[in-house]
XYZ file of C-alpha atoms in Angstrom:
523
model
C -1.877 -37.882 12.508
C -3.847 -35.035 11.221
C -3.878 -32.577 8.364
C -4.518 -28.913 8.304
C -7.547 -28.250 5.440
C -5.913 -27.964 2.111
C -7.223 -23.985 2.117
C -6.393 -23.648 5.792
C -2.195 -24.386 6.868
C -0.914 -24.970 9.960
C 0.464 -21.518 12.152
C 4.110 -21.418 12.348
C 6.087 -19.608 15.158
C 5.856 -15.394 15.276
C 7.692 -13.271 17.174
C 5.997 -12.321 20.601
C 5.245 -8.712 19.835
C 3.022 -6.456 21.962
C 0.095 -4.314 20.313
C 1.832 -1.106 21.554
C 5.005 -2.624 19.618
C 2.961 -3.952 16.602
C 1.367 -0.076 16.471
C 5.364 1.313 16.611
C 5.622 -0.983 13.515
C 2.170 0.124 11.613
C 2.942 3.442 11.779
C 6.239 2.778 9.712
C 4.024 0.481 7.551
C 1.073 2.882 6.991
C 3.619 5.618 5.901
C 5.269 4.209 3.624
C 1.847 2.685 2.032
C 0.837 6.328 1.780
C 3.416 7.414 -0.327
C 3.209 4.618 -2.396
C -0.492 4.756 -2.970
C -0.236 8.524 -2.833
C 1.998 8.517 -6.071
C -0.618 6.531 -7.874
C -2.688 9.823 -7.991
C -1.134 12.842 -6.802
C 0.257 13.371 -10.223
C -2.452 13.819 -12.190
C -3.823 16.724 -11.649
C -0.650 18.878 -11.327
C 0.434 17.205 -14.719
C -0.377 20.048 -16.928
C 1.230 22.417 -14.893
C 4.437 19.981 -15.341
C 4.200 19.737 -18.810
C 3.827 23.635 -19.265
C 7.348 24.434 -17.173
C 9.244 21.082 -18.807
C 7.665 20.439 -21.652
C 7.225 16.992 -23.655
C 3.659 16.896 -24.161
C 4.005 13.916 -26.253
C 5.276 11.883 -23.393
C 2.338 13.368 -21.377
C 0.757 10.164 -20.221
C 4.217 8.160 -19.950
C 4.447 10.029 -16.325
C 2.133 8.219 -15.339
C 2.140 4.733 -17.245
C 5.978 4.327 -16.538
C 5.080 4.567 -12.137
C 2.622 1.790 -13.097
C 4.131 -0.140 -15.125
C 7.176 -0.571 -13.010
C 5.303 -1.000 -9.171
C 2.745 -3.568 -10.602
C 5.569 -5.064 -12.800
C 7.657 -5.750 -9.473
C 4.935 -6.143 -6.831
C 5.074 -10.179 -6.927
C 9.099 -10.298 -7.390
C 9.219 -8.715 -4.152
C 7.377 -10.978 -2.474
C 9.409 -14.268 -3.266
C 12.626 -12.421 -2.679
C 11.328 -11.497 0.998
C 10.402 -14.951 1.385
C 14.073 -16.213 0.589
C 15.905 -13.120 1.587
C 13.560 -11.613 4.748
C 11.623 -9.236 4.695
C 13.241 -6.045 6.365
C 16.598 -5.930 4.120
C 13.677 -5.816 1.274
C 11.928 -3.583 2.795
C 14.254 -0.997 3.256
C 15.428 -1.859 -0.274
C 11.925 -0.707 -1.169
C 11.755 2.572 0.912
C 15.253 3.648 -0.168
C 14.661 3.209 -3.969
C 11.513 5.198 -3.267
C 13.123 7.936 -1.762
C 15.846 8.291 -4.062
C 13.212 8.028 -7.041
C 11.361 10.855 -5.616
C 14.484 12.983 -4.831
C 15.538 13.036 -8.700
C 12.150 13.189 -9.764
C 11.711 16.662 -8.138
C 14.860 17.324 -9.499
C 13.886 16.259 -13.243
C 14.898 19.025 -15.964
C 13.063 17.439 -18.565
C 9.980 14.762 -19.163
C 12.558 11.687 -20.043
C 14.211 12.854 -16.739
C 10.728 12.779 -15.166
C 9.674 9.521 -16.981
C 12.758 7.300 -15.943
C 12.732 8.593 -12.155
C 8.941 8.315 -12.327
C 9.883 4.498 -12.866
C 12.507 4.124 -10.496
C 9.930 5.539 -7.996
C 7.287 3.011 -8.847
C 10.140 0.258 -8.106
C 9.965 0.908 -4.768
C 6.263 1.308 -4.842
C 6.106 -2.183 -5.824
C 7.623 -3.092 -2.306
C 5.677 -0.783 -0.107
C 2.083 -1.869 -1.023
C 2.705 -5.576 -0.953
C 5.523 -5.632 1.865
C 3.141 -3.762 4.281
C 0.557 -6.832 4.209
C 3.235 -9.344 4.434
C 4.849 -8.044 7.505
C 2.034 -7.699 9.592
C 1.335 -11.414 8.389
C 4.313 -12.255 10.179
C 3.906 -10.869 13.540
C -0.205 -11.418 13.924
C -2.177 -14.681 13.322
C -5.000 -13.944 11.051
C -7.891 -13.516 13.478
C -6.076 -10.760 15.538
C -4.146 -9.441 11.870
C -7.911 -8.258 10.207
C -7.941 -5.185 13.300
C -4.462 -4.122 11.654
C -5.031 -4.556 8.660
C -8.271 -2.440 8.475
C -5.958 0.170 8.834
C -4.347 -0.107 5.589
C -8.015 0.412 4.346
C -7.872 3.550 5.614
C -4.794 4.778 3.615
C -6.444 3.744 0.488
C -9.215 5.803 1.625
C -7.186 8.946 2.580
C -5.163 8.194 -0.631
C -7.755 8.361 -3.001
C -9.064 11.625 -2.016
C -5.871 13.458 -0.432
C -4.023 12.561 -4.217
C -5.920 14.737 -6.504
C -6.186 17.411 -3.657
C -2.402 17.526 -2.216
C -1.241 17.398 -6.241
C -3.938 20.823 -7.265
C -2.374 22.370 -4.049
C 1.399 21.794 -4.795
C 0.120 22.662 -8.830
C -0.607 25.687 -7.545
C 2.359 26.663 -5.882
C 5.816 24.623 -6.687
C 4.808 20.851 -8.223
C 8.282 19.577 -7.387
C 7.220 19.545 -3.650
C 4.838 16.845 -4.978
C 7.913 14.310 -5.070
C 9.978 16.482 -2.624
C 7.169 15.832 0.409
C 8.171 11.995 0.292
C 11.482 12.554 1.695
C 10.702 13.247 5.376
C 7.791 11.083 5.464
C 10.135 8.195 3.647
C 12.853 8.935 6.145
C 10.658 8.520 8.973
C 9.208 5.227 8.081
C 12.802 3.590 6.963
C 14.496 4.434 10.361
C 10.777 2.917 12.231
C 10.919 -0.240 10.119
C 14.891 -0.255 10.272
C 15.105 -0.637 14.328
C 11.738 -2.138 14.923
C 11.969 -5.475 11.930
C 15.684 -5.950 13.610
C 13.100 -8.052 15.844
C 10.968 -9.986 13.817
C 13.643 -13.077 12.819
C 13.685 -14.462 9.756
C 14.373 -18.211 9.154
C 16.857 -18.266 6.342
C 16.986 -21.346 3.969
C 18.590 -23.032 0.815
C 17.329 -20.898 -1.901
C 17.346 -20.421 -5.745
C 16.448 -17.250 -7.704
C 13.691 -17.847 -10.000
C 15.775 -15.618 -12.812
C 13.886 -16.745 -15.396
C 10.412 -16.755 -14.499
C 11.200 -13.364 -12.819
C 11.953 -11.805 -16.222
C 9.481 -13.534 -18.182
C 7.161 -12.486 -15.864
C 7.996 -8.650 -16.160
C 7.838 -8.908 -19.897
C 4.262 -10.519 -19.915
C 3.067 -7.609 -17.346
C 4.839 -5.081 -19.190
C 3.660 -5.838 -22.721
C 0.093 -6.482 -21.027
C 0.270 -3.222 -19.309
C 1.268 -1.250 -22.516
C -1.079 -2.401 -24.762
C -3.592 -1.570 -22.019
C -2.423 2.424 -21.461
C -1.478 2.764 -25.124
C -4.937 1.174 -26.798
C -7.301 3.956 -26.870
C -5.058 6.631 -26.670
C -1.534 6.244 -28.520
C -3.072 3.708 -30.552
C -6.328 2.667 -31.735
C -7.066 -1.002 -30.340
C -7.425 -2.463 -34.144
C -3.386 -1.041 -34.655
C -0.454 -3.497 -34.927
C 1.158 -1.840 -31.979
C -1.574 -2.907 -29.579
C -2.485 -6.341 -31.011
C 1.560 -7.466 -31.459
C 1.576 -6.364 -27.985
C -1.221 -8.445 -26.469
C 0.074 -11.243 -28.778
C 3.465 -11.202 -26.876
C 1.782 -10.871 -23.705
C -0.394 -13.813 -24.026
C 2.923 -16.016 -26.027
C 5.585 -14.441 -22.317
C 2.427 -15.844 -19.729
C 2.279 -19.153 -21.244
C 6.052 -19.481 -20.998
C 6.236 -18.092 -17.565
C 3.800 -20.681 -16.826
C 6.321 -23.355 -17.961
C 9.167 -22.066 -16.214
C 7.258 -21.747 -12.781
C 6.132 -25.368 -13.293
C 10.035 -26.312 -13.759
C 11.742 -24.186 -10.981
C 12.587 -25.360 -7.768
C 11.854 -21.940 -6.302
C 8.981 -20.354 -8.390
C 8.284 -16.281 -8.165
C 4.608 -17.252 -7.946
C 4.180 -21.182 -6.625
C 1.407 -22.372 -9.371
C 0.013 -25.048 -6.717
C -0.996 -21.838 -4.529
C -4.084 -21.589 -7.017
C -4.834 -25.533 -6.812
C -6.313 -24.062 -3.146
C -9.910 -22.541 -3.875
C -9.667 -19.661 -1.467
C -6.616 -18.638 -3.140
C -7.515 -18.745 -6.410
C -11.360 -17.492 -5.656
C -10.131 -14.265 -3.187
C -7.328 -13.180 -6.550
C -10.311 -13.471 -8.796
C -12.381 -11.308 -6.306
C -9.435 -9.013 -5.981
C -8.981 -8.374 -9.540
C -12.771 -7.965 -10.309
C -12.901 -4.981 -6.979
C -9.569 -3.485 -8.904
C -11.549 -3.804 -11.911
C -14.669 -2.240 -10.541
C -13.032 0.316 -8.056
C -9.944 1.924 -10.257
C -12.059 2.284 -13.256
C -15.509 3.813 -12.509
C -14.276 5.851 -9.524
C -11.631 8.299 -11.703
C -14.163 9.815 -13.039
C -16.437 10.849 -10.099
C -13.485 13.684 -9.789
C -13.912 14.301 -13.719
C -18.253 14.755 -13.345
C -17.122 17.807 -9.993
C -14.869 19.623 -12.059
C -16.802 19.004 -15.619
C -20.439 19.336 -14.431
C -20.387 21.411 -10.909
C -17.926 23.542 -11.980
C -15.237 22.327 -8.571
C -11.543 23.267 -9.054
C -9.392 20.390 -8.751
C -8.242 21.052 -5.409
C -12.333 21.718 -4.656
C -13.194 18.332 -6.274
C -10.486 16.190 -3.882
C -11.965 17.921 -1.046
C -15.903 17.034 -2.344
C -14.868 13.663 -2.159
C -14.771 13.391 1.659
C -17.449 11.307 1.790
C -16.430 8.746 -0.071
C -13.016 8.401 2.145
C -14.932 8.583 4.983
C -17.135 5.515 4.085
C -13.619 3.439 3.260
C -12.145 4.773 6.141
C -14.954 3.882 8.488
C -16.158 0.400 7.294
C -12.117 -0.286 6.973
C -11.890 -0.259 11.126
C -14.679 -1.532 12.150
C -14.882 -4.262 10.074
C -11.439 -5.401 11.149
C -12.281 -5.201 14.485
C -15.763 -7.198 14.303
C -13.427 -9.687 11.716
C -10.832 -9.801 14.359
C -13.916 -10.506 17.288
C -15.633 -13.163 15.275
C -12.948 -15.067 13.303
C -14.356 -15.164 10.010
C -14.202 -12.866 7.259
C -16.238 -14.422 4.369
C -19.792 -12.337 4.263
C -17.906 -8.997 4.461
C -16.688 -8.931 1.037
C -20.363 -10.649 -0.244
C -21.749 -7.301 1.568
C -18.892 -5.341 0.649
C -19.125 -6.156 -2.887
C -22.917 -5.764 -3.440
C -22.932 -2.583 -1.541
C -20.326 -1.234 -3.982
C -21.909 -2.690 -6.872
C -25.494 -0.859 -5.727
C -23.704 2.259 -5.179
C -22.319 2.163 -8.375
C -25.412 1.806 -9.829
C -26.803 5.016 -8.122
C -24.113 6.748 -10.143
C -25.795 5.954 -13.503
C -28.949 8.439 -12.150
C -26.497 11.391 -12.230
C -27.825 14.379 -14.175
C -26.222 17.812 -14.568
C -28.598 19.024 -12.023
C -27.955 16.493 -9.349
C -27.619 17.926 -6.106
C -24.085 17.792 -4.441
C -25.965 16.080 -1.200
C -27.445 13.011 -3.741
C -23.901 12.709 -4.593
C -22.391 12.391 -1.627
C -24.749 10.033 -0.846
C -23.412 7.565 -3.671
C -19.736 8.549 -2.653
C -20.040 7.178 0.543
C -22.328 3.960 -0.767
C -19.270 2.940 -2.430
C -16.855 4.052 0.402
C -18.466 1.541 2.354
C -18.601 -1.090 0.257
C -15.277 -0.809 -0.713
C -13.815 -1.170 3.060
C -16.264 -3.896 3.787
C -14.308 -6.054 0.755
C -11.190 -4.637 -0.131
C -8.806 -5.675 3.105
C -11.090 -9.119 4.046
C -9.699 -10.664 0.477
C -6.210 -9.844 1.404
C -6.785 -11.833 4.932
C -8.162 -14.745 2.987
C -5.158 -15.187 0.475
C -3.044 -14.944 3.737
C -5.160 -17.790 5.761
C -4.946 -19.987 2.733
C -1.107 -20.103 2.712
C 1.360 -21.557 4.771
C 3.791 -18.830 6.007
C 6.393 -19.538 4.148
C 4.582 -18.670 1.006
C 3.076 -15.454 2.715
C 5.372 -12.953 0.571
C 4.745 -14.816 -2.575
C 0.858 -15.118 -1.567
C 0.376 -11.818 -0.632
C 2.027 -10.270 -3.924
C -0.340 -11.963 -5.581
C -3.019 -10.087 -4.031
C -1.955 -6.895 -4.424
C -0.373 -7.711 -7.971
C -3.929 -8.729 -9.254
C -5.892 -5.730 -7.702
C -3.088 -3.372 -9.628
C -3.366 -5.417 -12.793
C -7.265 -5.262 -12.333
C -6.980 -1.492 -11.842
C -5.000 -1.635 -15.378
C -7.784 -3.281 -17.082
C -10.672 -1.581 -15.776
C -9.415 2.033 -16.469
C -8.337 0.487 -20.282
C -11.911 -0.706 -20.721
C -14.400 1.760 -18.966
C -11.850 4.371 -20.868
C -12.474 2.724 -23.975
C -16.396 2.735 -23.159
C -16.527 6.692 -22.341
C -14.458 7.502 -25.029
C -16.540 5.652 -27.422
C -19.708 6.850 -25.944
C -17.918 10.396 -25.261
C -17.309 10.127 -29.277
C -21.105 9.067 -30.301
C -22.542 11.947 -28.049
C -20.838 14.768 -29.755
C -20.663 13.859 -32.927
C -23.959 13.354 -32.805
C -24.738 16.800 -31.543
C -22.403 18.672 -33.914
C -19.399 18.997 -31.391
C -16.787 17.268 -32.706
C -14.778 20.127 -32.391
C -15.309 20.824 -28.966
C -12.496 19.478 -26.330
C -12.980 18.535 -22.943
C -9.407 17.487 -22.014
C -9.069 20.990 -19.720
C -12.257 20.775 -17.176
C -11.022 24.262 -16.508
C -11.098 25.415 -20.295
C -14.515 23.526 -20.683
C -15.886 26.204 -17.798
C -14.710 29.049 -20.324
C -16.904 27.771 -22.653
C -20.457 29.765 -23.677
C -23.679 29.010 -21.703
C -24.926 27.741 -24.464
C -22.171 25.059 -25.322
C -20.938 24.277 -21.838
C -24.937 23.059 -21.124
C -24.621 20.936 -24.247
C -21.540 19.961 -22.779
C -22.466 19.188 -19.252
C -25.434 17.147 -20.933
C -23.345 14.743 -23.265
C -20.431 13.817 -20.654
C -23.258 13.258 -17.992
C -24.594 10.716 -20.281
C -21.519 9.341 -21.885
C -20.633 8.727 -18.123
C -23.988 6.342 -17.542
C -22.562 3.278 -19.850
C -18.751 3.604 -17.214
C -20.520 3.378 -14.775
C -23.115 0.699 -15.177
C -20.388 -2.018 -16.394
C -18.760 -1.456 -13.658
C -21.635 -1.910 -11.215
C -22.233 -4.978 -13.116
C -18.394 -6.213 -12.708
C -18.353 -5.716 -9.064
C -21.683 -7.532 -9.032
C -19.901 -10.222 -10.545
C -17.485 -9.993 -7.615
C -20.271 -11.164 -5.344
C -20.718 -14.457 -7.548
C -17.163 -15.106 -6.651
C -17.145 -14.233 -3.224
C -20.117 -15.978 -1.840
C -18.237 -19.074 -3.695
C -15.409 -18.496 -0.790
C -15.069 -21.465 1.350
C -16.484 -19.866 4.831
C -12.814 -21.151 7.296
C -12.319 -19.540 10.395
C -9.164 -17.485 10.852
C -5.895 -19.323 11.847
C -4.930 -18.123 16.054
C -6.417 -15.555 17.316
C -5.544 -15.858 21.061
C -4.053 -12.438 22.512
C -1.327 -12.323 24.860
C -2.584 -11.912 28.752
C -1.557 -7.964 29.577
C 1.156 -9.310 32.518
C 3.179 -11.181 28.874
C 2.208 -7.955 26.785
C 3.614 -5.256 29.320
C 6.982 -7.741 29.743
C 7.053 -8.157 26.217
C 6.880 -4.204 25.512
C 9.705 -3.261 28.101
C 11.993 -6.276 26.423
C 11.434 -4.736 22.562
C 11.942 -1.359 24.223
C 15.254 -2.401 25.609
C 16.114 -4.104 22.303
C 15.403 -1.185 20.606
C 17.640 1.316 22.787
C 20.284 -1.195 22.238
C 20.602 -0.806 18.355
């Protein structure tokens, strides 16, 4: 009798789906990823114009920490309960709480208003960005899954770049459409993922709820989480606030630890990181979170400080850099999908980042928008060459009934390496930010408002220009170095081919379109 490699478990039954069928269910998929990553950045830039009509500047950044604090809080619960429960009643779950947080968040009277919906929103969110990758899981083996799934690389790309441009627009005009515009678009992909998952079965089985090690594990992200947002900026890292904070985060992980050990149905199965690609592909993940969330905020920050770009303007000079994700996001799902292994694509990806990163620390005030773009679309690349290929390799090192809980744990440790990598490289500007002006007699001078910094004399605003260029060298050299670190880890990745990979002969495709298209009328 033989044994699957402990990093590579057997396939299991999926449902016989065509690729005209699977594409039906993508496009469902992809949309509701896009409003989930979408939220994650559309706010920003219209958030002064919120907090001029409503008011509450003192809850200012809690807009945005509550929508993070609740999706990355819930991202791996989700995953479990679709394992146990299946995954389209989740699903849909996750789209309708989405939709109804973004209904009452355009509707918000007040910040707390905004702030609580805000949350409710990002409870959904949880379930879009890690659902998505879990349901194509179930209808593709791996080797055919990376063509899909290079899609989703492509909504990261068009999110990162059509946020900050779609949130100046709707600044500029009515900022409630900026939670209003997820209706129709929600709408859309619940009734796609409604009648097409009716056809993907789900296997149910004697279950317990982890209850316990679900809510110890919110508190440990939560308290994490806070202390990360706060420290900085409510708080000063040395206060009592912050370090109780980490304290209880560190005390709530070691006891969710014990409970996962002791439950017969763990949230996160601790013997999923005894399998090296597993544990090596989250480390990756949270190092490219790390790297890619907290150097690449401020690209938009050096258009609208330094060249003077509106922030509409500065989401539209970042075009290269979605094109680059975009791209590399396709075609290297395709070539994954043609060769069956996926290993040297993040090595690549991750040292292609890492060197584009590194370009970034020879920005000068009078860089030229072309040397710019340049870098932008350096990192695009690298960051579709890596960023999808980990997912694939956390899914080919679990068995499928572990693929919910697996796959959370991919997307929960890119978030939570998001979290720490805007905390830190924040923490590094700041402090650098600080030591530049004060050292130039401008400690009164305030660059919060890029637009107010433009009003400034010629004088001042070159002084200006001059200090955040180099305060921005230190962010951005750290983080070169972190996703350099990322290559360490990945060439460690054991090199396994994908799991199946053998497509259904066009006669079986064809009869297996017409059957889901009869199913479909039926419903």
């Amino acid at each position: 009798m033989t044994t699957a490699p402990p990093d590579q478990k057997p396939e299991h039954a999926r449902p016989n789906l065509a690729h005209k069928q699977i594409m039906l269910l993508m496009g469902g998929l992809m949309t509701g990823m896009l409003l989930a990553a979408l939220d994650q950045t559309i706010v920003g830039t219209a958030l002064p114009t919120i907090v001029g009509d409503l008011g509450g500047l003192d809850h200012y950044s809690w807009v945005v920490t509550a929508y993070l604090l609740a999706s990355t809080a819930s991202t791996p619960l989700y995953g479990k309960i679709s394992d146990l429960y299946g995954r389209r009643p989740v699903l849909l779950f996750a789209i309708s709480t989405f939709l109804l947080g973004s209904l009452l968040a355009g509707l918000s009277q007040d910040m707390t208003q905004l702030i609580i919906t805000r949350a409710v929103q990002g409870i959904g969110a949880g379930g879009l960005m890690t659902l998505a990758f879990t349901i194509v899981s179930d209808v593709v083996a791996p080797r055919e899954r990376a063509r899909y799934q290079g899609l989703f690389g492509a909504v990261f790309g068009i999110s990162s770049v059509a946020g900050p441009l779609v949130g100046g627009y709707f600044a500029e005009n009515d900022w409630r459409w900026i939670f209003y515009i997820n209706v129709p678009l929600g709408i859309f992909a619940l009734y796609v993922c409604s009648r097409v998952l009716r056809l993907v079965p789900h296997q149910r089985r004697d279950h317990r709820i982890d209850y316990l090690g679900a809510g110890l594990m919110v508190a440990a992200v939560s308290a994490i989480l806070l202390a990360l947002s706060w420290g900085g900026n409510e708080y000063s890292w040395g206060s009592p606030t912050i370090l109780g904070l980490f304290a209880a985060g560190a005390v709530l992980t070691a006891l969710f630890i014990v409970a996962e050990v002791r439950a017969e149905e763990p949230i996160l199965p601790l013997r999923l990181f005894k399998r090296s690609t597993f544990s090596l592909a989250n480390t990756a993940t949270f190092i490219l979170g790390f790297a890619m969330f907290g150097s690449i905020i401020y690209v938009p920050l050096y258009l609208q400080i330094v060249k003077g770009a509106s922030p509409t303007g500065s989401g539209l000079l970042m075009l290269p850099m979605m094109a680059g994700v975009i791209v590399t996001s396709i075609v290297a799902g395709r070539v994954i999908s043609k060769i069956g292994r996926y290993k040297w694509f993040p090595v690549a990806g991750t040292v292609i980042m890492g060197s584009g990163l590194l370009l970034f620390t020879t920005l000068e005030v009078d860089t030229p928008l072309w040397q710019a773009f340049i870098y932008m679309t350096v990192i695009g690349v690298g960051l579709g060459m890596a960023m999808q290929p980990l997912i694939l390799a956390v899914q080919n090192a679990v068995d499928l009934r572990d693929m919910g809980a697996g796959t959370s744990a991919a997307t929960f440790f890119r978030s939570l390496g998001g979290s720490v990598g805007v905390a830190a490289l924040g923490a590094v500007m700041n402090n650098r930010l600080s030591e530049q002006m004060s050292g130039n007699g401008m400690s009164g001078v305030s660059i919060n408002a890029p637009a107010e910094v433009r009003k400034l004399p010629a004088q001042v605003l070159s002084m200006v220009e001059h200090v955040f260029v180099n305060a921005l060298h230190p962010v951005f050299l750290v983080a070169a170095i972190v996703a350099l670190v990322g290559t360490v880890v990945t060439i460690a990745l054991p090199n396994r081919p994908l799991q199946g990979g053998t497509p259904l002969p066009k006669e079986s495709e064809e009869d297996a379109a017409a059957d889901m298209e009869a199913k479909v009328a039926a419903f």
